[in-house]
XYZ file of C-alpha atoms in Angstrom:
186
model
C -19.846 -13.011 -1.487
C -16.312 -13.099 -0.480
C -15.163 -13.946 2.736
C -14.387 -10.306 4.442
C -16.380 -7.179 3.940
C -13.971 -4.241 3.102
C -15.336 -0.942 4.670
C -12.844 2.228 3.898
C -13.593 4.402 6.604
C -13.846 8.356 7.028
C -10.084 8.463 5.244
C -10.623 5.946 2.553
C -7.182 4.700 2.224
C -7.857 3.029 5.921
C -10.396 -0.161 5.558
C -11.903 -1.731 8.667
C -11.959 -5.519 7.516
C -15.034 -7.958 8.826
C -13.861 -11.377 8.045
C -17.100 -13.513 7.808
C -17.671 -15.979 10.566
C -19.079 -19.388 10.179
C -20.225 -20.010 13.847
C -21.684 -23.605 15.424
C -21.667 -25.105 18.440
C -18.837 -25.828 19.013
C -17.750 -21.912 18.262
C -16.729 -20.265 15.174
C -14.402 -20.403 11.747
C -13.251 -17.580 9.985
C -10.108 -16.895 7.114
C -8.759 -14.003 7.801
C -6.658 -13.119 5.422
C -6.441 -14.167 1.809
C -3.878 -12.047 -0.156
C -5.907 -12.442 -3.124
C -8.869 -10.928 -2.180
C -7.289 -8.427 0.242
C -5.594 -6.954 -2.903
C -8.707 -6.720 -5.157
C -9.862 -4.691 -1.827
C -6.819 -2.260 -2.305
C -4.515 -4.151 -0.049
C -1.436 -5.549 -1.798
C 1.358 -6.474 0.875
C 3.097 -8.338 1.132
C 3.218 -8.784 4.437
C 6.589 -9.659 5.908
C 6.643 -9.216 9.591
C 4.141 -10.482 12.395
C 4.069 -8.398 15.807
C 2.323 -9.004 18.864
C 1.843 -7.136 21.911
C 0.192 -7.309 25.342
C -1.184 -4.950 27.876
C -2.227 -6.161 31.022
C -3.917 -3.040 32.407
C -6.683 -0.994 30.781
C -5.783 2.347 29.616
C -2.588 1.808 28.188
C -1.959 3.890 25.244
C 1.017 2.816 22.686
C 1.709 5.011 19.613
C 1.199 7.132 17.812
C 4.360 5.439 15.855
C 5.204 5.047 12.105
C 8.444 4.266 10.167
C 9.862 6.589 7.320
C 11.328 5.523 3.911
C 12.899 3.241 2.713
C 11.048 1.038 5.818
C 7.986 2.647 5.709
C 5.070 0.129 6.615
C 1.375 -0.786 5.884
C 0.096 -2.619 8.652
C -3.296 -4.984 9.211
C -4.113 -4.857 12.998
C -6.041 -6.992 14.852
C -7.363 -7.286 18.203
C -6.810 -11.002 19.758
C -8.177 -10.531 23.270
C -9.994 -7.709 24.955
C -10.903 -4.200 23.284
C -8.957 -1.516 22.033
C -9.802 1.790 20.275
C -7.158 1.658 16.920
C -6.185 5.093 15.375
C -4.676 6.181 12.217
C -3.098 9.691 11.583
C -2.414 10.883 7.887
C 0.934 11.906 7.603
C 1.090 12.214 3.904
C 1.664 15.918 2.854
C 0.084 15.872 -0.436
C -3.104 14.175 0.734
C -6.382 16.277 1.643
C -6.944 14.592 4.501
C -3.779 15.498 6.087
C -3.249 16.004 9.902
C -6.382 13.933 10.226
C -7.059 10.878 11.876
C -10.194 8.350 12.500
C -10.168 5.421 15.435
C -12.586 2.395 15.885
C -13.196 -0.001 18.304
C -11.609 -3.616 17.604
C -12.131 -6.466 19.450
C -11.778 -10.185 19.925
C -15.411 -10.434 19.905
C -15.782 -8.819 17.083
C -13.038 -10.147 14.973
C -12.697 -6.968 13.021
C -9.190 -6.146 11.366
C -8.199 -2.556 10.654
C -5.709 -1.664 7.527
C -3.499 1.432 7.992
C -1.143 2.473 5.016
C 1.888 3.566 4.589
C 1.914 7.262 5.308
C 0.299 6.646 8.861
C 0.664 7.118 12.554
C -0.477 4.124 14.564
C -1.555 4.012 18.137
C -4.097 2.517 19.821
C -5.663 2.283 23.765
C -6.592 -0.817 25.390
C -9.912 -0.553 26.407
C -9.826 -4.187 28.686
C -7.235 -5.337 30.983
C -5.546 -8.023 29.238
C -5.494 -7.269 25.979
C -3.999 -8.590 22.694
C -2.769 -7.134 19.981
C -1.441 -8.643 16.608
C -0.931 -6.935 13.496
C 1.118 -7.532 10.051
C 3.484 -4.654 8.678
C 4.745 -4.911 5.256
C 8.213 -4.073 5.528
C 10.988 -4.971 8.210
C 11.180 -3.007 11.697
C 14.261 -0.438 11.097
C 15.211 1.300 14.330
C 16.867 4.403 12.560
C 13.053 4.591 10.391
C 11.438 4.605 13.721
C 9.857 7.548 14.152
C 6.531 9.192 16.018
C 3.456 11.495 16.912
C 2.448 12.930 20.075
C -0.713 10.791 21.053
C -2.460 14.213 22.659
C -1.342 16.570 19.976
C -3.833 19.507 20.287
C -4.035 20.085 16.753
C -5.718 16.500 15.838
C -7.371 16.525 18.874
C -7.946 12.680 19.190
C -10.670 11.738 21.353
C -9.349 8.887 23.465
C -11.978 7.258 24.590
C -10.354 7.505 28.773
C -12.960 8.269 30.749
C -11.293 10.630 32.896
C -8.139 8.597 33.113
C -4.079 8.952 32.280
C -3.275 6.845 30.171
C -0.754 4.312 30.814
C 2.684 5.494 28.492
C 5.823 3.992 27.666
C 8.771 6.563 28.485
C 9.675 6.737 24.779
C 5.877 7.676 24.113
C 5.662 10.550 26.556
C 8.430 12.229 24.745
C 7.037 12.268 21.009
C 6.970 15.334 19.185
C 3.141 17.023 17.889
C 2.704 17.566 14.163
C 3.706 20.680 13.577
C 7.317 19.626 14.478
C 7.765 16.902 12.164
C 9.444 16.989 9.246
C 8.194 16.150 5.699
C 7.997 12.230 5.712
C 5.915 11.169 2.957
């Protein structure tokens, strides 16, 4: 058995990753990432770029953001501290599934990595205060390619898991445009 199960979700193209834990007393080891065995999963890279963000309250929603050609990027998130629910949106034209979108719970507990392709809105809510995000994108952060998706678009109908809350936006965020408006991307 290798040493991450590979589990494409509801949209196939995006794999929730289990990297296998080898847990003692003294806590746990785990790889978590080989490129060789990510890309017999599917998942080539490279990856080029590290990122890292932190929320300190609970409800704070970031996304739904993706970059267009030629900076498009795959990324491989991962929650370091706390909870989050992770969400992809397909953006591809051509592909049947889209306008549609699937979310899962990561956490540092858990240890569970989430792959998004190219072709993909990413957002996510922090479900803890103090929470941790890293991820790896496989090309270079491009301002000009920056682009993004209205996180309560009523026509993907995302259930945020907010219990009744706002969620916590940046100002950039609050002013992204819904599906419908976007232009042909990818």
């Amino acid at each position: 058995m290798g040493f991450c199960m590979f589990q494409p979700l509801a949209i196939p193209d995006v794999i929730l990753i289990t990297p296998k834990r080898h847990i003692d007393a003294r806590g746990f080891f785990a790889e978590t990432f080989r490129a060789d065995q990510y890309a017999a999963a599917g998942i080539a890279g490279p990856f080029v770029q590290d990122n890292q963000a932190f929320s300190e309250d609970k409800f704070v929603l970031r996304g739904l953001h993706y970059q267009i050609a030629p900076s498009a990027q795959a990324k491989l998130v991962t929650c370091t501290q706390g909870r989050i629910y992770d969400v992809a949106v397909d953006l591809r034209k051509t592909s049947t599934s889209f306008g549609t979108w699937v979310g899962v719970e990561l956490s540092a507990e858990a240890g569970q990595q989430l792959y998004i392709p190219e072709g993909f809105a990413h957002g996510y809510l922090t479900l803890t205060t103090r929470c941790e995000v890293r991820y790896k994108v496989t090309d270079y952060y491009c301002p000009s390619d920056e682009r993004g998706l209205a996180w309560d678009d009523p026509d993907l109908a995302i259930t945020w898991p907010l219990d009744g809350e706002p969620p916590i936006l940046s100002a950039k965020d609050v002013l992204l445009p819904k599906l419908n408006a976007l232009a042909d991307v990818f």
